Structure formats: C-alpha cells, structure tokens
PDB file of C-alpha atoms in Angstrom:
ATOM      1  CA  UNK A 220       0.070   0.280   0.468  1.00 54.00           C
ATOM      2  CA  UNK A 221       3.107   2.199   0.731  1.00 57.00           C
ATOM      3  CA  UNK A 222       4.363   2.175  -2.869  1.00 65.00           C
ATOM      4  CA  UNK A 223       0.367   2.544  -4.394  1.00 72.00           C
ATOM      5  CA  UNK A 224      -0.059   5.663  -2.399  1.00 71.00           C
ATOM      6  CA  UNK A 225       3.421   7.345  -4.561  1.00 83.00           C
ATOM      7  CA  UNK A 226       1.625   6.197  -7.646  1.00 91.00           C
ATOM      8  CA  UNK A 227      -0.137   9.104  -9.852  1.00 94.00           C
ATOM      9  CA  UNK A 228      -1.589   9.128 -12.981  1.00 95.00           C
ATOM     10  CA  UNK A 229      -1.484  11.708 -15.791  1.00 94.00           C
ATOM     11  CA  UNK A 230      -4.999  12.882 -16.982  1.00 96.00           C
ATOM     12  CA  UNK A 231      -5.825  14.728 -20.015  1.00 93.00           C
ATOM     13  CA  UNK A 232      -8.961  16.949 -19.078  1.00 94.00           C
ATOM     14  CA  UNK A 233     -11.421  18.529 -21.370  1.00 92.00           C
ATOM     15  CA  UNK A 234     -13.792  20.854 -19.240  1.00 93.00           C
ATOM     16  CA  UNK A 235     -16.477  22.442 -20.966  1.00 90.00           C
ATOM     17  CA  UNK A 236     -16.146  26.147 -18.565  1.00 86.00           C
ATOM     18  CA  UNK A 237     -19.813  27.456 -19.329  1.00 85.00           C
ATOM     19  CA  UNK A 238     -21.764  24.665 -18.303  1.00 86.00           C
ATOM     20  CA  UNK A 239     -19.143  24.077 -15.510  1.00 89.00           C
ATOM     21  CA  UNK A 240     -18.542  20.437 -16.214  1.00 91.00           C
ATOM     22  CA  UNK A 241     -15.831  17.738 -17.397  1.00 94.00           C
ATOM     23  CA  UNK A 242     -16.367  16.600 -21.219  1.00 93.00           C
ATOM     24  CA  UNK A 243     -13.589  13.536 -20.942  1.00 93.00           C
ATOM     25  CA  UNK A 244     -10.605  12.238 -19.917  1.00 95.00           C
ATOM     26  CA  UNK A 245      -7.623  11.110 -21.382  1.00 94.00           C
ATOM     27  CA  UNK A 246      -5.780   8.281 -20.212  1.00 95.00           C
ATOM     28  CA  UNK A 247      -3.655   4.756 -19.808  1.00 94.00           C
ATOM     29  CA  UNK A 248      -4.244   1.781 -20.004  1.00 93.00           C
ATOM     30  CA  UNK A 249      -3.380   0.776 -16.718  1.00 93.00           C
ATOM     31  CA  UNK A 250      -5.978   4.169 -15.167  1.00 96.00           C
ATOM     32  CA  UNK A 251      -8.877   2.102 -17.500  1.00 96.00           C
ATOM     33  CA  UNK A 252      -7.794  -0.763 -15.475  1.00 95.00           C
ATOM     34  CA  UNK A 253      -8.119   0.086 -12.761  1.00 96.00           C
ATOM     35  CA  UNK A 254     -11.468   1.802 -12.808  1.00 97.00           C
ATOM     36  CA  UNK A 255     -12.630  -1.370 -14.331  1.00 96.00           C
ATOM     37  CA  UNK A 256     -11.398  -3.335 -11.131  1.00 95.00           C
ATOM     38  CA  UNK A 257     -14.217  -1.383  -9.875  1.00 96.00           C
ATOM     39  CA  UNK A 258     -16.658  -4.402 -10.991  1.00 95.00           C
ATOM     40  CA  UNK A 259     -14.721  -6.877  -9.134  1.00 93.00           C
ATOM     41  CA  UNK A 260     -15.413  -5.258  -5.633  1.00 95.00           C
ATOM     42  CA  UNK A 261     -17.872  -7.425  -3.322  1.00 94.00           C
ATOM     43  CA  UNK A 262     -20.541  -4.690  -2.198  1.00 95.00           C
ATOM     44  CA  UNK A 263     -18.966  -5.046   1.624  1.00 94.00           C
ATOM     45  CA  UNK A 264     -16.017  -3.758   0.281  1.00 94.00           C
ATOM     46  CA  UNK A 265     -16.948  -0.907  -0.880  1.00 94.00           C
ATOM     47  CA  UNK A 266     -19.587   0.078   1.828  1.00 94.00           C
ATOM     48  CA  UNK A 267     -16.730   0.005   3.948  1.00 92.00           C
ATOM     49  CA  UNK A 268     -13.830   1.362   1.612  1.00 92.00           C
ATOM     50  CA  UNK A 269     -16.567   4.677   1.109  1.00 91.00           C
ATOM     51  CA  UNK A 270     -17.142   5.601   4.620  1.00 88.00           C
ATOM     52  CA  UNK A 271     -13.629   4.649   5.630  1.00 87.00           C
ATOM     53  CA  UNK A 272     -13.086   7.516   2.759  1.00 80.00           C
ATOM     54  CA  UNK A 273     -15.524   9.656   4.445  1.00 72.00           C
ATOM     55  CA  UNK A 274     -14.812   9.546   7.653  1.00 67.00           C
ATOM     56  CA  UNK A 275     -17.703  10.472  10.703  1.00 65.00           C
ATOM     57  CA  UNK A 276     -20.002  11.780   7.190  1.00 72.00           C
ATOM     58  CA  UNK A 277     -19.976   8.557   4.444  1.00 73.00           C
ATOM     59  CA  UNK A 278     -21.604   9.191   1.305  1.00 82.00           C
ATOM     60  CA  UNK A 279     -25.295   7.030   1.419  1.00 86.00           C
ATOM     61  CA  UNK A 280     -25.251   4.190  -1.883  1.00 90.00           C
ATOM     62  CA  UNK A 281     -28.621   3.822  -1.329  1.00 89.00           C
ATOM     63  CA  UNK A 282     -29.622   1.416   2.343  1.00 93.00           C
ATOM     64  CA  UNK A 283     -26.484  -0.677   1.829  1.00 93.00           C
ATOM     65  CA  UNK A 284     -24.689   1.456   4.706  1.00 93.00           C
ATOM     66  CA  UNK A 285     -27.987   0.764   6.864  1.00 95.00           C
ATOM     67  CA  UNK A 286     -27.861  -3.013   5.892  1.00 96.00           C
ATOM     68  CA  UNK A 287     -23.805  -3.441   6.545  1.00 95.00           C
ATOM     69  CA  UNK A 288     -23.861  -1.300   9.586  1.00 94.00           C
ATOM     70  CA  UNK A 289     -26.510  -3.508  11.062  1.00 97.00           C
ATOM     71  CA  UNK A 290     -24.353  -6.358   9.962  1.00 96.00           C
ATOM     72  CA  UNK A 291     -21.424  -5.428  12.189  1.00 94.00           C
ATOM     73  CA  UNK A 292     -23.436  -4.280  15.179  1.00 95.00           C
ATOM     74  CA  UNK A 293     -24.852  -7.877  15.448  1.00 96.00           C
ATOM     75  CA  UNK A 294     -24.043 -10.191  18.005  1.00 93.00           C
ATOM     76  CA  UNK A 295     -21.643 -13.070  16.983  1.00 89.00           C
ATOM     77  CA  UNK A 296     -24.096 -15.199  18.893  1.00 92.00           C
ATOM     78  CA  UNK A 297     -26.804 -14.757  15.789  1.00 95.00           C
ATOM     79  CA  UNK A 298     -24.227 -15.626  13.232  1.00 95.00           C
ATOM     80  CA  UNK A 299     -23.545 -19.547  13.019  1.00 90.00           C
ATOM     81  CA  UNK A 300     -19.661 -18.533  13.397  1.00 87.00           C
ATOM     82  CA  UNK A 301     -17.360 -15.659  13.750  1.00 88.00           C
ATOM     83  CA  UNK A 302     -16.451 -16.799  10.282  1.00 86.00           C
ATOM     84  CA  UNK A 303     -19.913 -15.938   8.496  1.00 91.00           C
ATOM     85  CA  UNK A 304     -19.731 -12.975   9.712  1.00 93.00           C
ATOM     86  CA  UNK A 305     -16.382 -11.848   8.431  1.00 91.00           C
ATOM     87  CA  UNK A 306     -17.644 -12.816   4.792  1.00 90.00           C
ATOM     88  CA  UNK A 307     -20.369 -10.026   4.911  1.00 94.00           C
ATOM     89  CA  UNK A 308     -18.321  -7.534   6.396  1.00 93.00           C
ATOM     90  CA  UNK A 309     -14.839  -8.302   5.085  1.00 92.00           C
ATOM     91  CA  UNK A 310     -15.879 -10.224   2.059  1.00 91.00           C
ATOM     92  CA  UNK A 311     -12.293 -11.691  -0.432  1.00 86.00           C
ATOM     93  CA  UNK A 312     -12.591  -9.855  -4.289  1.00 87.00           C
ATOM     94  CA  UNK A 313     -13.211 -13.459  -6.501  1.00 80.00           C
ATOM     95  CA  UNK A 314     -10.520 -11.407  -8.283  1.00 83.00           C
ATOM     96  CA  UNK A 315      -8.047 -10.455  -5.997  1.00 82.00           C
ATOM     97  CA  UNK A 316      -4.782 -12.520  -7.788  1.00 78.00           C
ATOM     98  CA  UNK A 317      -5.625 -10.265 -10.448  1.00 83.00           C
ATOM     99  CA  UNK A 318      -6.544  -7.189  -8.737  1.00 87.00           C
ATOM    100  CA  UNK A 319      -3.215  -7.052  -6.234  1.00 84.00           C
ATOM    101  CA  UNK A 320      -1.179  -6.331 -10.396  1.00 88.00           C
ATOM    102  CA  UNK A 321      -3.643  -3.157 -10.072  1.00 92.00           C
ATOM    103  CA  UNK A 322      -0.838  -0.087 -10.275  1.00 92.00           C
ATOM    104  CA  UNK A 323      -3.445   0.974  -7.818  1.00 93.00           C
ATOM    105  CA  UNK A 324      -5.908  -1.162  -5.744  1.00 91.00           C
ATOM    106  CA  UNK A 325      -8.106   0.479  -3.497  1.00 92.00           C
ATOM    107  CA  UNK A 326      -9.283  -2.840  -1.601  1.00 89.00           C
ATOM    108  CA  UNK A 327      -7.506  -3.018   1.315  1.00 83.00           C
ATOM    109  CA  UNK A 328      -7.992  -6.728   2.143  1.00 78.00           C
ATOM    110  CA  UNK A 329      -5.340  -8.700   3.317  1.00 73.00           C
ATOM    111  CA  UNK A 330      -4.452 -11.442   0.267  1.00 72.00           C
ATOM    112  CA  UNK A 331      -6.705 -13.651   0.229  1.00 69.00           C
ATOM    113  CA  UNK A 332      -5.501 -17.613   1.338  1.00 73.00           C
ATOM    114  CA  UNK A 333      -6.982 -20.900   0.429  1.00 74.00           C
ATOM    115  CA  UNK A 334      -7.172 -22.781   3.740  1.00 79.00           C
ATOM    116  CA  UNK A 335      -7.809 -26.351   2.498  1.00 82.00           C
ATOM    117  CA  UNK A 336     -10.171 -29.311   3.856  1.00 81.00           C
ATOM    118  CA  UNK A 337      -7.125 -32.157   5.526  1.00 76.00           C
ATOM    119  CA  UNK A 338      -9.497 -35.351   4.607  1.00 79.00           C
ATOM    120  CA  UNK A 339     -11.385 -34.052   0.930  1.00 80.00           C
ATOM    121  CA  UNK A 340      -8.879 -31.314   0.136  1.00 72.00           C
ATOM    122  CA  UNK A 341     -12.428 -28.974  -0.300  1.00 77.00           C
ATOM    123  CA  UNK A 342     -11.231 -25.215   0.452  1.00 72.00           C
ATOM    124  CA  UNK A 343     -12.431 -22.292   1.778  1.00 78.00           C
ATOM    125  CA  UNK A 344     -10.873 -18.239   1.281  1.00 75.00           C
ATOM    126  CA  UNK A 345     -12.179 -17.730   5.266  1.00 76.00           C
ATOM    127  CA  UNK A 346     -10.107 -19.879   8.292  1.00 75.00           C
ATOM    128  CA  UNK A 347     -11.624 -22.247  10.251  1.00 74.00           C
ATOM    129  CA  UNK A 348     -15.031 -22.638   7.986  1.00 80.00           C
ATOM    130  CA  UNK A 349     -16.194 -26.639   9.227  1.00 81.00           C
ATOM    131  CA  UNK A 350     -16.186 -28.480   5.433  1.00 82.00           C
ATOM    132  CA  UNK A 351     -19.106 -29.953   4.517  1.00 80.00           C
ATOM    133  CA  UNK A 352     -17.534 -33.409   5.912  1.00 84.00           C
ATOM    134  CA  UNK A 353     -17.353 -32.238   9.102  1.00 80.00           C
ATOM    135  CA  UNK A 354     -13.829 -31.755   9.362  1.00 79.00           C
ATOM    136  CA  UNK A 355     -11.989 -27.480   9.600  1.00 80.00           C
ATOM    137  CA  UNK A 356     -10.756 -26.235   6.411  1.00 77.00           C
ATOM    138  CA  UNK A 357      -6.853 -25.455   8.128  1.00 75.00           C
ATOM    139  CA  UNK A 358      -4.296 -26.470   6.001  1.00 66.00           C
ATOM    140  CA  UNK A 359      -3.000 -23.059   4.072  1.00 68.00           C
ATOM    141  CA  UNK A 360      -2.625 -22.589   0.468  1.00 65.00           C
ATOM    142  CA  UNK A 361      -1.577 -19.141  -1.284  1.00 59.00           C
ATOM    143  CA  UNK A 362      -3.243 -18.024  -3.837  1.00 53.00           C
ATOM    144  CA  UNK A 363      -0.831 -17.672  -7.398  1.00 53.00           C
ATOM    145  CA  UNK A 364      -1.068 -13.914  -8.046  1.00 50.00           C
ATOM    146  CA  UNK A 365       1.012 -14.798 -11.323  1.00 49.00           C
ATOM    147  CA  UNK A 366       2.810 -11.895 -11.793  1.00 47.00           C
ATOM    148  CA  UNK A 367       2.543 -10.508 -15.438  1.00 47.00           C
ATOM    149  CA  UNK A 368       2.285  -6.944 -16.860  1.00 53.00           C
ATOM    150  CA  UNK A 369      -1.251  -6.840 -17.769  1.00 57.00           C
ATOM    151  CA  UNK A 370      -4.687  -6.764 -15.908  1.00 87.00           C
ATOM    152  CA  UNK A 371      -7.841  -7.193 -17.959  1.00 91.00           C
ATOM    153  CA  UNK A 372      -6.865  -4.912 -21.108  1.00 90.00           C
ATOM    154  CA  UNK A 373      -4.476  -4.977 -23.551  1.00 83.00           C
ATOM    155  CA  UNK A 374      -3.942  -3.227 -26.965  1.00 77.00           C
ATOM    156  CA  UNK A 375      -5.149   0.517 -26.628  1.00 74.00           C
ATOM    157  CA  UNK A 376      -2.240   2.734 -24.855  1.00 84.00           C
ATOM    158  CA  UNK A 377      -5.326   5.251 -24.351  1.00 91.00           C
ATOM    159  CA  UNK A 378      -8.915   5.690 -23.492  1.00 94.00           C
ATOM    160  CA  UNK A 379     -10.835   8.834 -23.214  1.00 93.00           C
ATOM    161  CA  UNK A 380     -13.137   8.373 -20.291  1.00 96.00           C
ATOM    162  CA  UNK A 381     -16.394  10.757 -20.266  1.00 94.00           C
ATOM    163  CA  UNK A 382     -18.509  12.481 -17.410  1.00 95.00           C
ATOM    164  CA  UNK A 383     -21.101   9.473 -17.316  1.00 94.00           C
ATOM    165  CA  UNK A 384     -17.948   6.939 -17.078  1.00 96.00           C
ATOM    166  CA  UNK A 385     -18.510   5.487 -20.288  1.00 93.00           C
ATOM    167  CA  UNK A 386     -15.212   4.449 -21.938  1.00 93.00           C
ATOM    168  CA  UNK A 387     -13.760   4.190 -25.082  1.00 90.00           C
ATOM    169  CA  UNK A 388     -10.387   3.530 -27.302  1.00 89.00           C
ATOM    170  CA  UNK A 389      -9.044   7.292 -27.882  1.00 86.00           C
ATOM    171  CA  UNK A 390      -9.659   7.470 -31.724  1.00 80.00           C
ATOM    172  CA  UNK A 391     -10.710   9.574 -33.863  1.00 70.00           C
ATOM    173  CA  UNK A 392     -13.545   7.770 -35.945  1.00 68.00           C
ATOM    174  CA  UNK A 393     -15.011   5.916 -32.096  1.00 70.00           C
ATOM    175  CA  UNK A 394     -14.554   9.191 -29.783  1.00 70.00           C
ATOM    176  CA  UNK A 395     -16.541  12.087 -32.111  1.00 73.00           C
ATOM    177  CA  UNK A 396     -19.702   9.701 -32.014  1.00 75.00           C
ATOM    178  CA  UNK A 397     -20.043  10.162 -28.355  1.00 74.00           C
ATOM    179  CA  UNK A 398     -18.887  13.806 -27.957  1.00 77.00           C
ATOM    180  CA  UNK A 399     -21.327  14.584 -31.157  1.00 76.00           C
ATOM    181  CA  UNK A 400     -24.483  12.867 -29.060  1.00 76.00           C
ATOM    182  CA  UNK A 401     -23.005  14.940 -25.556  1.00 74.00           C
ATOM    183  CA  UNK A 402     -23.711  18.014 -27.836  1.00 77.00           C
ATOM    184  CA  UNK A 403     -20.170  18.939 -28.148  1.00 77.00           C
ATOM    185  CA  UNK A 404     -19.353  19.180 -32.134  1.00 73.00           C
ATOM    186  CA  UNK A 405     -16.860  22.580 -31.605  1.00 72.00           C
ATOM    187  CA  UNK A 406     -14.321  21.087 -28.813  1.00 74.00           C
ATOM    188  CA  UNK A 407     -12.159  24.131 -29.461  1.00 75.00           C
ATOM    189  CA  UNK A 408     -14.370  26.176 -26.551  1.00 79.00           C
ATOM    190  CA  UNK A 409     -13.071  23.082 -24.282  1.00 86.00           C
ATOM    191  CA  UNK A 410     -10.286  23.974 -21.333  1.00 90.00           C
ATOM    192  CA  UNK A 411      -7.689  21.489 -21.218  1.00 90.00           C
ATOM    193  CA  UNK A 412      -5.975  20.604 -17.989  1.00 92.00           C
ATOM    194  CA  UNK A 413      -3.394  18.228 -16.774  1.00 93.00           C
ATOM    195  CA  UNK A 414      -4.332  16.726 -13.815  1.00 93.00           C
ATOM    196  CA  UNK A 415      -2.479  14.455 -11.944  1.00 94.00           C
ATOM    197  CA  UNK A 416      -4.158  11.494  -9.867  1.00 95.00           C
ATOM    198  CA  UNK A 417      -3.386   9.244  -7.344  1.00 95.00           C
ATOM    199  CA  UNK A 418      -4.777   6.632  -4.496  1.00 94.00           C
ATOM    200  CA  UNK A 419      -6.838   9.466  -2.297  1.00 92.00           C
ATOM    201  CA  UNK A 420      -8.616  10.350  -6.119  1.00 95.00           C
ATOM    202  CA  UNK A 421      -9.118   7.145  -7.263  1.00 96.00           C
ATOM    203  CA  UNK A 422     -10.767   6.088  -3.747  1.00 93.00           C
ATOM    204  CA  UNK A 423     -13.028   9.315  -4.140  1.00 94.00           C
ATOM    205  CA  UNK A 424     -13.909   8.536  -7.751  1.00 96.00           C
ATOM    206  CA  UNK A 425     -15.373   4.941  -6.642  1.00 96.00           C
ATOM    207  CA  UNK A 426     -17.252   7.262  -4.035  1.00 94.00           C
ATOM    208  CA  UNK A 427     -18.808   9.201  -7.119  1.00 95.00           C
ATOM    209  CA  UNK A 428     -19.454   6.429  -9.426  1.00 96.00           C
ATOM    210  CA  UNK A 429     -21.778   5.361  -7.222  1.00 94.00           C
ATOM    211  CA  UNK A 430     -23.463   8.090  -6.129  1.00 92.00           C
ATOM    212  CA  UNK A 431     -23.592  10.834  -8.819  1.00 93.00           C
ATOM    213  CA  UNK A 432     -24.457  10.855 -12.546  1.00 94.00           C
ATOM    214  CA  UNK A 433     -21.177  13.234 -13.139  1.00 96.00           C
ATOM    215  CA  UNK A 434     -18.592  11.122 -11.670  1.00 97.00           C
ATOM    216  CA  UNK A 435     -15.541  13.116 -13.117  1.00 97.00           C
ATOM    217  CA  UNK A 436     -17.001  16.397 -12.530  1.00 96.00           C
ATOM    218  CA  UNK A 437     -18.056  15.839  -9.445  1.00 95.00           C
ATOM    219  CA  UNK A 438     -14.208  14.687  -8.325  1.00 95.00           C
ATOM    220  CA  UNK A 439     -12.216  17.036 -10.464  1.00 93.00           C
ATOM    221  CA  UNK A 440     -14.002  20.200 -11.093  1.00 89.00           C
ATOM    222  CA  UNK A 441     -13.508  20.900  -7.271  1.00 80.00           C
ATOM    223  CA  UNK A 442      -9.472  20.328  -6.867  1.00 65.00           C
ATOM    224  CA  UNK A 443      -7.225  23.516  -7.534  1.00 50.00           C
ATOM    225  CA  UNK A 444      -3.775  22.058  -7.654  1.00 49.00           C
ATOM    226  CA  UNK A 445      -4.569  21.585 -11.611  1.00 52.00           C
ATOM    227  CA  UNK A 446      -2.838  22.963 -14.997  1.00 51.00           C
ATOM    228  CA  UNK A 447      -4.909  24.899 -17.478  1.00 50.00           C
ATOM    229  CA  UNK A 448      -2.795  24.797 -21.160  1.00 52.00           C
ATOM    230  CA  UNK A 449      -3.671  27.196 -24.087  1.00 43.00           C
ATOM    231  CA  UNK A 450      -7.540  25.888 -25.514  1.00 43.00           C
ATOM    232  CA  UNK A 451      -7.293  24.244 -28.553  1.00 44.00           C
ATOM    233  CA  UNK A 452      -5.063  20.874 -27.486  1.00 42.00           C
ATOM    234  CA  UNK A 453      -4.085  17.484 -29.748  1.00 42.00           C
ATOM    235  CA  UNK A 454      -6.785  15.441 -28.890  1.00 48.00           C
ATOM    236  CA  UNK A 455      -9.635  18.376 -29.514  1.00 44.00           C
ATOM    237  CA  UNK A 456      -8.078  19.302 -32.332  1.00 42.00           C
ATOM    238  CA  UNK A 457      -7.728  15.460 -33.267  1.00 48.00           C
ATOM    239  CA  UNK A 458     -11.878  14.944 -32.963  1.00 47.00           C
ATOM    240  CA  UNK A 459     -12.294  18.640 -34.429  1.00 44.00           C
ATOM    241  CA  UNK A 460     -11.299  18.064 -37.570  1.00 44.00           C
ATOM    242  CA  UNK A 461     -12.979  14.162 -37.636  1.00 41.00           C
ATOM    243  CA  UNK A 462     -16.157  16.041 -36.991  1.00 39.00           C
ATOM    244  CA  UNK A 463     -15.992  18.573 -40.193  1.00 44.00           C
ATOM    245  CA  UNK A 464     -15.080  15.670 -42.257  1.00 39.00           C
TER     246      UNK A 464
END
C-alpha cells in the first residue's frame, strides 16, 4: 500500500467552462484497468471503503450502509460462527489475484489465502470454516498471483473516459460519435487541463461512481491544483478534424 500511495497517473481532462462540467478525460490503459477493477469489488468491501474515505459523514449508497452497519453491530451469537460474519463485512474479492497487479488497488483487504480441508481437499478463503465432512479447513495455501504486465486490458494505449464513465479507445472515429451525442460539435472552446491523480482521488472516484451522475465533474472540478493549458489541445484538434469531415 505504501508504494501505491506514491503512484500517480497523468490525465488530460476536457472541461466545458460554461456548463462547469467535465466532458471527458484521456487516460492510459493502466488507469482504466483500475476503474474496471471497481466492478470486481464485493458490495461489503465497497460500503466499507466509502465509509472509511468519508469518515464521520459517509456517502449514502442507497440502504446498503444501513445493511452493512446492522451486520457489523450484531453480536456474534446470532451468526452461525464468526467466520460467516466476516464473510459479510470483509468479503474476499473473487478477482483478488488479478487486482493485486493493478497499479493502484483500492481494496485494502488482506491477500486471499486458501484453507483446505485435510480430509477431502475442499477449500475456503476464510480460516476455520467447517467442511461438509465436518473437518475444519485449516491447511493454508497461498493464492498464485501470476505477476505479469496486463490485468484486464490489452492493446489500446489510450482511452477516453466520459463524465458518465462511458469508456472507449481514444480513436478519432469512435470518440467523435460520442462527443456529438453529448452535444459537442465544436470542441475548440473546451479547456484542456492536466491533472495528476493518485490513490486518494481514485478512492474518491469509487464513491462518486456510486453516488453521482457526473463522477468526473464531482471529482475534478473542486480540485485547485490543476494546470490549465491553452485551448486547442491535440485531442480537441484531432476530434475537430473528424467532425468537420
């Protein structure tokens, strides 16, 4: 986690100053990998991470906060055993071995280990769970993380992320269609902002992805440490040429 706290990603963000809204952001494959990794997070983990990020005033995710807090506050005597309670409030990510390879992994859960029944080789990812044969699953076996270069994506080096988190490869033909669908035929008036994002911003983006219709706007516009470049960036220029053809 310490190395992740120092990892940052450069993003090019296109902002509609008149509407005070982010139109899209251009990012690398490694950053988009992290966003796609949100989909692998168990709901119990999401609620816990969002509440931890917000402190005393957590963002409300429907009624899931109440459901999570109810489980957390109930005494162990109402559960089959403590293992079953931990399965609900600290569930394991089924894609843990892949998500560990993300440049930034917002899931702060411990590494998944397999606990095998010594009699029939059934396994659980929680220690001391009782097998169907009646024996405890106590034999430890670490998961294989298979280190490598890729996680979920390959091929396209750059992606466009729109304000509603629609994501496409950053190619003139495909991205122009979405710009037009969002009502932007003339891109020359958009501001081009360079922003560096790290663990804190990505953790906040998880919250906004669940609570806002415009998560990029919610995340980036309140930020003050941004570099505003001149209008007519390469991205706008390339897309504008395609619009005019």
